[in-house]
CSV table of C-alpha atoms and ligand atoms in Angstrom, one decimal:
chain,number,residue,atom,x,y,z
Y,104,MET,CA,-231.4,-34.6,113.1
Y,105,PRO,CA,-229.4,-34.8,110.5
Y,106,LYS,CA,-231.7,-34.2,107.2
Y,107,LYS,CA,-232.5,-36.9,105.1
Y,108,ASN,CA,-231.4,-37.3,101.5
Y,109,LEU,CA,-233.9,-37.3,99.2
Y,110,PHE,CA,-231.4,-38.6,96.7
Y,111,GLY,CA,-231.7,-41.5,98.6
Y,112,TYR,CA,-234.6,-43.2,98.5
Y,113,PRO,CA,-236.7,-45.4,95.5
Y,114,ILE,CA,-239.8,-44.1,95.5
Y,115,GLN,CA,-241.6,-47.2,97.1
Y,116,GLU,CA,-239.3,-46.2,100.1
Y,117,LEU,CA,-240.5,-41.8,99.6
Y,118,GLN,CA,-244.1,-43.1,99.5
Y,119,ASP,CA,-244.0,-46.1,102.3
Y,120,GLU,CA,-242.6,-42.7,104.4
Y,121,LEU,CA,-244.8,-39.9,103.7
Y,122,VAL,CA,-247.7,-42.2,104.2
Y,123,ALA,CA,-246.6,-43.1,107.3
Y,124,ARG,CA,-247.1,-39.8,108.1
Y,125,GLY,CA,-250.2,-38.9,107.1
Y,126,GLU,CA,-249.3,-37.6,104.0
Y,127,SER,CA,-250.7,-39.3,100.4
Y,128,LYS,CA,-248.8,-41.3,98.6
Y,129,PHE,CA,-249.4,-39.5,95.4
Y,130,ARG,CA,-246.3,-36.9,97.5
Y,131,ALA,CA,-243.4,-39.0,96.3
Y,132,LYS,CA,-243.9,-39.3,92.5
Y,133,GLN,CA,-244.8,-35.4,92.9
Y,134,LEU,CA,-241.5,-34.9,94.5
Y,135,PHE,CA,-240.0,-37.2,92.0
Y,136,GLU,CA,-241.4,-35.3,88.5
Y,137,TRP,CA,-239.9,-32.2,90.3
Y,138,ILE,CA,-236.6,-33.5,90.8
Y,139,TYR,CA,-235.8,-35.9,88.7
Y,140,GLY,CA,-238.4,-34.8,85.5
Y,141,LYS,CA,-237.6,-31.1,86.0
Y,142,LYS,CA,-234.6,-31.4,87.4
Y,143,VAL,CA,-235.5,-28.7,90.4
Y,144,TYR,CA,-233.7,-29.4,93.8
Y,145,ASP,CA,-235.1,-26.3,95.8
Y,146,PHE,CA,-238.6,-27.2,97.6
Y,147,ASP,CA,-239.6,-23.8,97.0
Y,148,ALA,CA,-239.9,-23.5,94.0
Y,149,MET,CA,-241.7,-27.2,93.8
Y,150,THR,CA,-245.1,-24.7,93.6
Y,151,ASN,CA,-248.2,-27.6,93.0
Y,152,VAL,CA,-246.9,-29.1,97.0
Y,153,SER,CA,-248.8,-27.0,99.6
Y,154,LYS,CA,-246.7,-24.1,101.9
Y,155,ALA,CA,-247.7,-26.3,104.2
Y,156,PHE,CA,-245.3,-29.5,103.4
Y,157,ARG,CA,-243.1,-27.1,101.8
Y,158,GLU,CA,-241.7,-26.6,105.4
Y,159,VAL,CA,-242.1,-29.6,106.4
Y,160,LEU,CA,-239.4,-31.0,102.9
Y,161,LYS,CA,-237.1,-28.1,104.3
Y,162,ASP,CA,-237.1,-29.0,108.3
Y,163,GLU,CA,-236.3,-32.5,107.6
Y,164,TYR,CA,-234.5,-33.1,104.2
Y,165,CYS,CA,-232.3,-31.6,101.7
Y,166,LEU,CA,-231.4,-32.2,98.2
Y,167,GLU,CA,-227.3,-32.3,98.4
Y,168,LEU,CA,-225.4,-33.2,96.2
Y,169,PRO,CA,-221.8,-34.0,96.1
Y,170,LYS,CA,-219.1,-30.7,94.8
Y,171,LEU,CA,-217.3,-31.3,91.5
Y,172,TYR,CA,-213.0,-31.2,92.6
Y,173,THR,CA,-211.6,-32.2,90.0
Y,174,ARG,CA,-212.9,-33.0,86.2
Y,175,GLN,CA,-210.0,-34.2,84.3
Y,176,ASP,CA,-210.9,-35.2,79.6
Y,177,ALA,CA,-209.2,-36.9,78.4
Y,178,LYS,CA,-209.3,-36.7,74.2
Y,179,ASP,CA,-211.5,-39.3,72.9
Y,180,GLY,CA,-214.0,-37.9,75.7
Y,181,THR,CA,-214.0,-40.3,78.0
Y,182,ILE,CA,-214.5,-37.8,81.9
Y,183,LYS,CA,-213.3,-38.7,85.0
Y,184,LEU,CA,-214.8,-36.3,88.2
Y,185,LEU,CA,-213.5,-36.3,91.4
Y,186,LEU,CA,-216.7,-35.3,93.8
Y,187,GLU,CA,-216.1,-33.9,96.8
Y,188,MET,CA,-219.1,-35.8,99.9
Y,189,GLU,CA,-220.3,-33.5,102.2
Y,190,ASP,CA,-217.6,-35.4,105.1
Y,191,GLY,CA,-214.9,-33.8,102.6
Y,192,SER,CA,-214.1,-38.2,101.4
Y,193,LYS,CA,-213.7,-37.6,97.9
Y,194,VAL,CA,-214.8,-40.5,95.0
Y,195,GLU,CA,-214.6,-41.0,91.3
Y,196,THR,CA,-216.7,-40.7,88.8
Y,197,VAL,CA,-216.6,-42.2,85.2
Y,198,LEU,CA,-218.0,-40.9,81.9
Y,199,MET,CA,-217.1,-43.8,79.3
Y,200,ARG,CA,-218.2,-43.1,75.7
Y,201,TYR,CA,-219.3,-46.5,74.4
Y,202,ASN,CA,-220.7,-46.2,70.4
Y,203,TYR,CA,-224.2,-47.8,72.6
Y,204,GLY,CA,-224.7,-45.4,74.7
Y,205,ASN,CA,-222.8,-42.9,77.6
Y,206,VAL,CA,-221.8,-45.9,80.6
Y,207,CYS,CA,-221.0,-44.3,84.1
Y,208,CYS,CA,-218.9,-46.2,86.1
Y,209,VAL,CA,-220.5,-45.1,90.3
Y,210,SER,CA,-217.8,-45.8,93.2
Y,211,SER,CA,-219.8,-47.9,95.8
Y,212,GLN,CA,-217.8,-47.0,98.3
Y,213,VAL,CA,-214.7,-44.1,100.3
Y,214,GLY,CA,-211.7,-46.3,99.5
Y,215,CYS,CA,-211.6,-50.2,99.3
Y,216,ASN,CA,-210.6,-52.2,101.9
Y,217,MET,CA,-210.8,-56.4,99.2
Y,218,GLY,CA,-206.5,-55.3,98.4
Y,219,CYS,CA,-206.1,-56.4,95.2
Y,220,ALA,CA,-202.8,-56.1,94.1
Y,221,PHE,CA,-202.3,-55.0,90.7
Y,222,CYS,CA,-205.5,-51.4,91.5
Y,223,ALA,CA,-204.8,-48.4,92.9
Y,224,SER,CA,-208.3,-48.5,94.8
Y,225,GLY,CA,-206.5,-50.0,97.2
Y,226,LEU,CA,-203.8,-48.0,97.7
Y,227,LEU,CA,-206.4,-45.3,100.5
Y,228,LYS,CA,-208.4,-48.2,102.7
Y,229,ARG,CA,-211.8,-48.2,102.9
Y,230,ASP,CA,-213.2,-45.5,104.8
Y,231,ARG,CA,-216.3,-45.2,104.5
Y,232,ASN,CA,-219.5,-46.9,102.6
Y,233,LEU,CA,-221.1,-44.5,100.4
Y,234,THR,CA,-224.7,-43.0,100.9
Y,235,ALA,CA,-227.2,-44.4,98.5
Y,236,ALA,CA,-227.9,-40.3,97.6
Y,237,GLU,CA,-224.1,-40.6,96.7
Y,238,MET,CA,-224.2,-42.9,94.3
Y,239,VAL,CA,-227.4,-40.9,92.9
Y,240,GLY,CA,-224.8,-38.0,93.1
Y,241,GLU,CA,-222.3,-39.4,91.1
Y,242,VAL,CA,-224.7,-39.6,88.2
Y,243,LEU,CA,-226.5,-36.5,88.6
Y,244,ILE,CA,-223.6,-34.2,88.0
Y,245,LEU,CA,-222.9,-36.4,85.0
Y,246,ASN,CA,-226.2,-36.2,83.5
Y,247,GLN,CA,-225.3,-32.1,84.2
Y,248,ILE,CA,-222.6,-32.6,82.5
Y,249,LEU,CA,-223.5,-34.3,80.0
Y,250,ALA,CA,-226.6,-32.0,79.4
Y,251,GLU,CA,-224.7,-29.3,77.9
Y,252,GLU,CA,-224.7,-31.8,74.6
Y,253,GLY,CA,-227.7,-32.4,75.2
Y,254,GLU,CA,-226.6,-35.9,76.7
Y,255,ASN,CA,-227.7,-37.9,79.7
Y,256,VAL,CA,-226.1,-41.4,81.0
Y,257,SER,CA,-227.3,-44.1,79.6
Y,258,HIS,CA,-225.9,-46.9,81.4
Y,259,ILE,CA,-224.4,-47.8,85.2
Y,260,VAL,CA,-221.2,-49.5,85.8
Y,261,VAL,CA,-220.5,-49.9,89.4
Y,262,MET,CA,-217.2,-50.3,88.6
Y,263,GLY,CA,-215.8,-47.7,90.4
Y,264,THR,CA,-213.8,-47.8,93.5
Y,265,GLY,CA,-214.8,-50.6,96.0
Y,266,GLU,CA,-216.6,-53.6,96.2
Y,267,PRO,CA,-220.8,-53.2,96.1
Y,268,PHE,CA,-221.1,-56.3,97.6
Y,269,ASP,CA,-219.6,-54.9,101.2
Y,270,ASN,CA,-222.3,-51.9,101.3
Y,271,TYR,CA,-224.7,-54.1,99.1
Y,272,GLU,CA,-227.7,-52.4,100.9
Y,273,ASN,CA,-227.0,-48.6,100.0
Y,274,VAL,CA,-225.7,-50.5,96.4
Y,275,MET,CA,-229.3,-52.2,96.2
Y,276,ARG,CA,-231.1,-48.9,96.9
Y,277,PHE,CA,-229.4,-47.0,94.3
Y,278,VAL,CA,-229.8,-49.4,91.1
Y,279,HIS,CA,-233.4,-49.2,92.5
Y,280,ILE,CA,-233.6,-45.7,91.9
Y,281,MET,CA,-231.6,-46.1,88.6
Y,282,ASN,CA,-234.0,-47.7,87.1
Y,283,ASP,CA,-237.2,-46.4,88.9
Y,284,PRO,CA,-239.2,-45.2,85.7
Y,285,PHE,CA,-239.8,-41.8,87.9
Y,286,ALA,CA,-236.4,-41.4,89.0
Y,287,LEU,CA,-233.3,-42.1,86.2
Y,288,ALA,CA,-235.3,-45.0,84.1
Y,289,ILE,CA,-232.3,-46.7,82.6
Y,290,GLY,CA,-233.2,-50.1,82.5
Y,291,ALA,CA,-231.9,-53.1,84.6
Y,292,ARG,CA,-229.8,-54.6,81.4
Y,293,HIS,CA,-228.4,-51.9,81.0
Y,294,ILE,CA,-226.9,-51.2,85.2
Y,295,THR,CA,-223.6,-53.4,85.8
Y,296,VAL,CA,-222.7,-54.5,89.1
Y,297,SER,CA,-219.1,-56.2,89.1
Y,298,THR,CA,-218.2,-58.3,92.4
Y,299,CYS,CA,-214.0,-59.4,93.2
Y,300,GLY,CA,-216.1,-62.4,94.8
Y,301,LEU,CA,-218.2,-62.0,97.8
Y,302,VAL,CA,-219.9,-65.5,98.0
Y,303,PRO,CA,-222.6,-64.2,100.5
Y,304,GLY,CA,-222.8,-61.3,97.9
Y,305,ILE,CA,-223.3,-63.3,95.4
Y,306,MET,CA,-225.9,-65.3,97.1
Y,307,LYS,CA,-227.7,-62.9,98.0
Y,308,TYR,CA,-227.9,-61.1,94.8
Y,309,ALA,CA,-229.3,-64.0,92.7
Y,310,GLU,CA,-232.3,-63.8,95.2
Y,311,GLU,CA,-233.5,-60.5,93.5
Y,312,THR,CA,-236.3,-59.9,91.7
Y,313,ILE,CA,-234.6,-57.0,89.5
Y,314,GLN,CA,-232.9,-58.1,86.2
Y,315,ILE,CA,-229.2,-56.3,86.5
Y,316,ASN,CA,-226.2,-57.4,85.2
Y,317,LEU,CA,-223.1,-59.4,87.0
Y,318,ALA,CA,-219.9,-59.9,86.5
Y,319,ILE,CA,-217.1,-61.3,88.3
Y,320,SER,CA,-213.9,-59.7,88.8
Y,321,LEU,CA,-212.0,-63.4,87.8
Y,322,HIS,CA,-208.2,-62.2,86.9
Y,323,ALA,CA,-207.2,-66.3,87.1
Y,324,PRO,CA,-208.3,-69.6,85.9
Y,325,ASN,CA,-207.7,-71.2,89.7
Y,326,ASP,CA,-206.6,-70.5,93.8
Y,327,LYS,CA,-203.1,-70.4,92.8
Y,328,ILE,CA,-202.8,-67.2,91.0
Y,329,ARG,CA,-206.0,-65.9,92.3
Y,330,ASN,CA,-204.5,-66.2,95.6
Y,331,GLN,CA,-201.2,-63.9,94.5
Y,332,ILE,CA,-203.1,-60.8,94.0
Y,333,MET,CA,-207.2,-61.5,95.1
Y,334,PRO,CA,-206.3,-61.2,99.3
Y,335,VAL,CA,-210.7,-62.0,98.6
Y,336,SER,CA,-209.7,-65.3,97.0
Y,337,ARG,CA,-209.0,-67.0,100.4
Y,338,ALA,CA,-211.9,-66.4,102.0
Y,339,TYR,CA,-213.6,-67.7,98.7
Y,340,PRO,CA,-211.8,-69.7,96.7
Y,341,MET,CA,-212.9,-71.1,93.6
Y,342,ASP,CA,-214.7,-74.3,94.1
Y,343,LYS,CA,-217.8,-71.5,96.2
Y,344,LEU,CA,-217.7,-69.1,93.8
Y,345,ILE,CA,-218.6,-71.3,91.0
Y,346,GLU,CA,-220.7,-72.9,93.2
Y,347,ALA,CA,-222.5,-69.6,94.2
Y,348,ILE,CA,-222.5,-68.0,90.4
Y,349,LYS,CA,-223.6,-71.6,89.5
Y,350,TYR,CA,-226.8,-70.7,91.6
Y,351,TYR,CA,-227.4,-67.2,90.8
Y,352,GLU,CA,-227.9,-68.8,87.2
Y,353,GLU,CA,-230.2,-71.2,88.5
Y,354,LYS,CA,-232.5,-68.7,90.3
Y,355,GLY,CA,-232.7,-66.9,86.6
Y,356,GLY,CA,-230.3,-64.7,87.1
Y,357,ARG,CA,-228.4,-63.0,83.0
Y,358,ARG,CA,-225.2,-64.3,81.7
Y,359,VAL,CA,-222.3,-63.4,83.9
Y,360,THR,CA,-219.2,-61.6,82.3
Y,361,PHE,CA,-215.9,-62.5,84.0
Y,362,GLU,CA,-213.5,-60.3,83.6
Y,363,TYR,CA,-210.0,-61.1,83.4
Y,364,ILE,CA,-206.8,-58.8,83.8
Y,365,LEU,CA,-204.1,-59.7,81.4
Y,366,ILE,CA,-201.2,-59.2,83.2
Y,367,ALA,CA,-197.6,-60.1,82.0
Y,368,GLY,CA,-196.2,-63.2,83.0
Y,369,LEU,CA,-198.4,-64.0,85.8
Y,370,ASN,CA,-202.0,-65.1,84.3
Y,371,ASP,CA,-201.4,-64.5,80.2
Y,372,SER,CA,-200.0,-67.8,79.2
Y,373,MET,CA,-202.1,-69.9,76.8
Y,374,LYS,CA,-201.9,-72.7,79.4
Y,375,GLU,CA,-204.0,-70.0,81.8
Y,376,ALA,CA,-206.2,-69.5,78.8
Y,377,ASP,CA,-207.5,-73.4,78.2
Y,378,GLU,CA,-207.4,-73.7,81.8
Y,379,LEU,CA,-209.7,-71.6,81.6
Y,380,ALA,CA,-212.1,-72.6,79.0
Y,381,LYS,CA,-212.2,-75.6,80.6
Y,382,LEU,CA,-213.0,-74.4,84.2
Y,383,ILE,CA,-216.5,-72.5,82.8
Y,384,HIS,CA,-217.3,-75.7,80.3
Y,385,ASP,CA,-216.9,-78.1,82.8
Y,386,ASN,CA,-219.2,-76.4,85.1
Y,387,HIS,CA,-221.1,-75.1,82.4
Y,388,ILE,CA,-221.5,-71.6,83.1
Y,389,TYR,CA,-222.8,-69.6,79.8
Y,390,ALA,CA,-220.1,-66.9,80.9
Y,391,TYR,CA,-218.4,-64.0,78.8
Y,392,VAL,CA,-215.1,-63.2,79.2
Y,393,ASN,CA,-214.0,-59.9,79.0
Y,394,LEU,CA,-210.3,-59.6,79.1
Y,395,ILE,CA,-208.7,-56.1,80.3
Y,396,PRO,CA,-204.8,-55.3,79.4
Y,397,VAL,CA,-203.9,-54.4,82.7
Y,398,ASN,CA,-203.6,-50.3,83.0
Y,399,PRO,CA,-200.2,-50.4,85.0
Y,400,VAL,CA,-199.9,-48.8,88.2
Y,401,LYS,CA,-196.4,-48.4,88.6
Y,402,GLU,CA,-195.9,-48.3,92.0
Y,403,LYS,CA,-197.5,-52.0,91.3
Y,404,GLY,CA,-194.7,-53.5,89.6
Y,405,PHE,CA,-197.6,-55.1,87.0
Y,406,LEU,CA,-197.1,-55.0,83.3
Y,407,ARG,CA,-199.6,-55.1,80.4
Y,408,PRO,CA,-198.4,-58.4,78.0
Y,409,SER,CA,-197.7,-57.4,74.5
Y,410,GLU,CA,-200.4,-56.8,71.6
Y,411,LYS,CA,-199.7,-60.6,70.7
Y,412,ALA,CA,-200.0,-61.6,73.8
Y,413,ILE,CA,-203.0,-60.6,74.0
Y,414,HIS,CA,-204.9,-61.2,71.0
Y,415,ALA,CA,-203.3,-64.8,71.3
Y,416,PHE,CA,-205.4,-65.7,74.6
Y,417,HIS,CA,-208.5,-63.9,73.3
Y,418,ASP,CA,-207.6,-66.7,69.9
Y,419,ARG,CA,-207.4,-69.4,72.0
Y,420,LEU,CA,-210.1,-68.5,74.6
Y,421,MET,CA,-212.5,-67.4,71.0
Y,422,LYS,CA,-211.4,-71.1,69.2
Y,423,ALA,CA,-212.6,-72.9,72.5
Y,424,GLY,CA,-215.7,-71.3,72.2
Y,425,VAL,CA,-216.2,-68.7,75.2
Y,426,ASN,CA,-217.2,-66.1,73.6
Y,427,THR,CA,-214.9,-63.1,74.8
Y,428,THR,CA,-213.8,-59.4,73.5
Y,429,VAL,CA,-211.0,-57.0,74.6
Y,430,ARG,CA,-212.3,-54.8,76.5
Y,431,LYS,CA,-212.2,-50.5,74.9
Y,432,GLU,CA,-209.3,-48.5,76.3
Y,433,PHE,CA,-210.9,-45.8,77.3
Y,434,GLY,CA,-208.5,-42.3,78.8
Y,435,THR,CA,-205.3,-43.5,78.3
Y,436,ASP,CA,-204.0,-39.8,78.4
Y,437,ILE,CA,-205.9,-38.9,81.9
Y,438,ASP,CA,-205.5,-40.8,85.5
Y,439,GLY,CA,-207.6,-44.1,83.8
Y,440,ALA,CA,-206.8,-46.4,86.2
Y,441,CYS,CA,-209.2,-47.2,89.1
Y,442,GLY,CA,-208.1,-45.1,91.7
Y,443,GLN,CA,-205.6,-42.7,90.3
Y,444,LEU,CA,-207.0,-40.0,90.1
Y,445,ARG,CA,-208.0,-40.0,93.3
Y,446,ALA,CA,-204.7,-41.4,94.9
Y,447,LYS,CA,-203.0,-39.1,93.2
Y,448,VAL,CA,-204.5,-36.1,94.7
Y,449,GLU,CA,-204.5,-37.4,98.5
Y,450,GLY,CA,-200.5,-38.1,97.9
Y,451,LYS,CA,-200.0,-41.6,97.3
Y,452,LEU,CA,-199.4,-42.1,94.0
D,119,SAH,N1,-214.7,-54.9,93.6
D,119,SAH,C1,-215.6,-54.8,92.4
D,119,SAH,C2,-215.3,-53.6,91.3
D,119,SAH,C3,-214.6,-52.5,91.4
D,119,SAH,S1,-213.0,-52.7,90.5
D,119,SAH,C4,-214.5,-55.5,91.7
D,119,SAH,O1,-214.1,-56.6,91.9
D,119,SAH,O2,-215.4,-56.1,90.8
D,119,SAH,C5,-213.6,-52.6,88.7
D,119,SAH,C6,-213.3,-53.7,87.5
D,119,SAH,O3,-211.5,-52.5,87.9
D,119,SAH,C7,-212.2,-54.7,88.3
D,119,SAH,O4,-212.4,-55.8,87.3
D,119,SAH,C8,-211.0,-54.8,88.9
D,119,SAH,O5,-210.5,-55.6,88.6
D,119,SAH,C9,-210.5,-53.4,87.7
D,119,SAH,N2,-209.4,-53.3,88.2
D,119,SAH,C10,-208.7,-52.3,88.8
D,119,SAH,N3,-207.3,-52.2,88.8
D,119,SAH,C11,-207.4,-52.4,87.4
D,119,SAH,C12,-206.1,-52.7,86.9
D,119,SAH,N4,-205.4,-51.3,87.1
D,119,SAH,N5,-206.6,-52.6,85.6
D,119,SAH,C13,-207.1,-53.1,84.5
D,119,SAH,N6,-208.4,-53.4,85.6
D,119,SAH,C14,-207.9,-53.1,87.2
């Protein structure tokens, strides 16, 4: 039997498992205090746990973290890590420093199958899902690095490589561990999951009781353009996507963020800005738009619009009454674009 990695357990699940084997429920809290409070990962050092139970832990459980494979530091403080998992898979994790906190961009899969035309992650097909323990590991490794400067991760965005709703259960376990007051204690409002628009995932997410943020990678105001750059749009066209978002809102979900990559000549004209505003207004969606000038991936031939075009698009949406920001860019001097570092290391860029 492979050992079970304790980093993948929400506290409730650990409590249930321990109780089922005749241990006291309190053990789970004790273990969480060692792991997340004291950051002690050696069972033998957990002195308030009986010796007999420490032996059980050593036999059946482990506390396995990913290994740091490569680290890139940008001038603006952005840190990009390439982490190696136990089976040799490599995933990217990024730290972005906003004025409101330290944001960790977490990968949810090894590679991705969504095939978005502008994205470097898709250059490498999905190998497998990441486990909750591996995603927790991404954050803990970053926390170890930040501890050297007396900092820690304060916000989580599941916006790294992979489609989180294609790995729904593990991502939700991960989110619960981040949010748990006995684990990372990151407020639900500081956690965002981003999807390319997998409708069944959005419907499920609408039913969750935890109030985390939802971001939708929209990138186009209509199916015609969306179909050209996002294959997922053929399976879940705009009307179905909007329906799912409305359902999420009705169920008490928080304001959604629409991410919109601006690509020169493709989706950046006033016509698309107007269409996007109309889409939001006509459907009475309480949305916020985040414009992202495309991070050019040479191999894909998508170009960034001029500053003038970016601002014109932003102004047009604002004037139409849509709350819009242009995303701050990080790490432009390192392999900033999604999946670039890994693709380079694996010889695809
Ligand atoms: N699969 C999820 C999360 C991972 S992608 C999703 O699609 O939302 C995270 C974000 O980065 C998405 O909005 C994605 O469209 C965007 N992205 C991918 N490649 C990019 C590029 N070259 N430039 C700018 N943003 C990019």
